[in-house]
Short mmCIF file of C-alpha atoms in Angstrom, two decimals:
data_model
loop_
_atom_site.label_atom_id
_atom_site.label_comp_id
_atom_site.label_asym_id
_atom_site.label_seq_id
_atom_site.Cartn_x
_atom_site.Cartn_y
_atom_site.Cartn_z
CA UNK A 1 82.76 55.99 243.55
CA UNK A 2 79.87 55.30 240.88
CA UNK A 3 82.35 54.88 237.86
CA UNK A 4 84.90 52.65 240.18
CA UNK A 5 81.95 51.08 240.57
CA UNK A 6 81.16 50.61 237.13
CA UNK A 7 84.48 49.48 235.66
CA UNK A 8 85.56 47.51 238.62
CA UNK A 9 82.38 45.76 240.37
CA UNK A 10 80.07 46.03 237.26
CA UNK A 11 76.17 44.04 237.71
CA UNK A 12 73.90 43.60 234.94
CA UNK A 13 71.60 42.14 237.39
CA UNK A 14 71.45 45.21 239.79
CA UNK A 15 69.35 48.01 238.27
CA UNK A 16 68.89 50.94 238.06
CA UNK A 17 72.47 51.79 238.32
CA UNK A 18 73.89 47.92 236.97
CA UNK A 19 77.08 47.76 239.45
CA UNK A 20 77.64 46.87 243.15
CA UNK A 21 78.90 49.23 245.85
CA UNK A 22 81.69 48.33 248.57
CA UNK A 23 79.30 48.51 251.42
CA UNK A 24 75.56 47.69 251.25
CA UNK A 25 72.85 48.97 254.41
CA UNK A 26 76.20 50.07 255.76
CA UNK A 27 77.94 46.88 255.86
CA UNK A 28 81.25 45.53 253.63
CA UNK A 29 80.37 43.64 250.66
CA UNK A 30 83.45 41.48 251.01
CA UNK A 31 83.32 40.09 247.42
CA UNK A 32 83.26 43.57 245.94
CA UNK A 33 85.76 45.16 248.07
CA UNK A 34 88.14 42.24 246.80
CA UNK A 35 87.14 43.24 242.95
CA UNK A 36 88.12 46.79 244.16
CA UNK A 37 91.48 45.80 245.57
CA UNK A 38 92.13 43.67 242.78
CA UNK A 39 92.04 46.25 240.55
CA UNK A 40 94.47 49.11 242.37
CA UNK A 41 97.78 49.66 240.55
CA UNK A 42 99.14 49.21 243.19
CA UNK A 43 97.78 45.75 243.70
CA UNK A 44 98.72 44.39 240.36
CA UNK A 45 101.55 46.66 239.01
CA UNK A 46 104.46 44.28 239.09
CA UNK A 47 102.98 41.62 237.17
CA UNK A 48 102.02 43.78 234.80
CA UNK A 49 105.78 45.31 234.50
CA UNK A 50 106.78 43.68 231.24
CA UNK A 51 103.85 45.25 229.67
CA UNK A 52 104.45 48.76 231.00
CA UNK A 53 108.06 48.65 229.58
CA UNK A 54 106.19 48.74 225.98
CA UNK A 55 104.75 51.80 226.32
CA UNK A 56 106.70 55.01 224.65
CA UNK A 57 105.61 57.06 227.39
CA UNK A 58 104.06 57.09 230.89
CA UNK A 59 103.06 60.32 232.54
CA UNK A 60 100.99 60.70 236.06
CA UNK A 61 99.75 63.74 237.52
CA UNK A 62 97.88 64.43 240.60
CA UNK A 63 96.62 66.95 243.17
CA UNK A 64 98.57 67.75 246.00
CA UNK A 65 95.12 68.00 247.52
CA UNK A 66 93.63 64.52 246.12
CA UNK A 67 92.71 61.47 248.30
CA UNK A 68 94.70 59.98 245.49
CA UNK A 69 98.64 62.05 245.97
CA UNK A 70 100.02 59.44 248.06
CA UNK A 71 98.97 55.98 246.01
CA UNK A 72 100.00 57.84 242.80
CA UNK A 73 103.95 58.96 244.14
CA UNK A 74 104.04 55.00 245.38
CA UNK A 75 103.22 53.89 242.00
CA UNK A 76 105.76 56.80 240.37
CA UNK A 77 108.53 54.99 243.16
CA UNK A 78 107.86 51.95 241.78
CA UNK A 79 108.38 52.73 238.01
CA UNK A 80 111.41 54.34 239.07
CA UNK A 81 112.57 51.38 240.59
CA UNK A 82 111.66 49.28 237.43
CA UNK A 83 113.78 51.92 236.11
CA UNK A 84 110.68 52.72 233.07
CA UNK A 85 110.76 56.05 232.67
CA UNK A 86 108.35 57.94 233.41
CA UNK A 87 107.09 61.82 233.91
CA UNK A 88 105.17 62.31 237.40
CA UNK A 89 103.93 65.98 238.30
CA UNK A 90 102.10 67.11 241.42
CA UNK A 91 100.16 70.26 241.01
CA UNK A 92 98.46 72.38 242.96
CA UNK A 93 94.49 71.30 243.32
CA UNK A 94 92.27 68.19 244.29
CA UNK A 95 91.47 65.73 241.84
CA UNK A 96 88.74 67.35 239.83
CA UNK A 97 90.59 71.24 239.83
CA UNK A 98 91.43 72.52 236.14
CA UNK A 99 90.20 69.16 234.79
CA UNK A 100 89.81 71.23 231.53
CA UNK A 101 93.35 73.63 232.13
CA UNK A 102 95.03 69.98 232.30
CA UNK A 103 93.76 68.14 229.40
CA UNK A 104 94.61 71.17 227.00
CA UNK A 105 97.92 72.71 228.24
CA UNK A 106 99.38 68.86 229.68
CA UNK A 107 97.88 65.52 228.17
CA UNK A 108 96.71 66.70 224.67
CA UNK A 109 100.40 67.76 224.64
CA UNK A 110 101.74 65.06 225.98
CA UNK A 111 99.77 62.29 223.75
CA UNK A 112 100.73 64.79 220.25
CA UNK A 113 104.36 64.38 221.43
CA UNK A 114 104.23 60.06 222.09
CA UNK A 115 101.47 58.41 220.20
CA UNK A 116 102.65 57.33 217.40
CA UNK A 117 101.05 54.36 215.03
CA UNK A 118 103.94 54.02 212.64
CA UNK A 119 105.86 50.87 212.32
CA UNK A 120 109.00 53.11 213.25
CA UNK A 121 107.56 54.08 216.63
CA UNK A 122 106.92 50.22 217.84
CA UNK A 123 110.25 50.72 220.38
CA UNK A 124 109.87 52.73 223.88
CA UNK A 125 111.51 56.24 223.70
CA UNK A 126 112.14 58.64 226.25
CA UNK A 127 109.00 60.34 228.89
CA UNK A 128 108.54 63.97 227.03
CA UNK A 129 106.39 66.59 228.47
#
């Protein structure tokens, strides 16, 4: 919640922590929980469309224990139906489980076989593992 917090609902005038919370002394913060739903993928994805059909490659990955599996499937559904391809994977775990397992063995991997910064590369290829 702290670093949703921080990158969506940011305060420099708040200290210690220099961000505002969705609910304050146990009450809604309306403005902030509008920041918050602002910023869900869900929430802006199709206006942002054009600009996802850029990208080489998109990959998404979540627990099939994480507060999280059902928003990220919608979002796979509706690159799908944008037809932009895409690689979506559900694994066993919450949201935090292997953290380290699935940066070496999936994204490192995945990021070697897409980035690319050559002038060649500019043009979206196919979602590789």
């Amino acid at each position: 919640m702290l670093a949703s917090a921080a990158a969506w609902s940011p305060d420099p005038k708040n200290p210690p922590l220099y961000l505002d919370l969705p609910t304050k002394d146990g009450q809604p913060q309306p403005d902030v929980v509008a920041k918050w739903t602002a910023n869900s993928p869900l929430a802006f994805i199709d206006q942002y469309i054009g600009n996802l059909r850029k990208y080489r490659a998109i990959s998404i990955d979540v627990g099939d224990q994480d507060g999280l599996r059902v928003d990220t499937a919608k979002l796979h559904d509706i690159l799908d139906r944008y037809g932009i391809a895409n690689n979506f994977e559900q694994y066993h775990g919450t949201h935090t489980s292997a953290v380290a397992v699935r940066f070496q063995n999936y994204v490192m991997p995945f990021f070697s076989k897409n980035l690319c910064f050559e002038a060649a590369c500019k043009s979206p290829q196919p979602v590789t593992k």
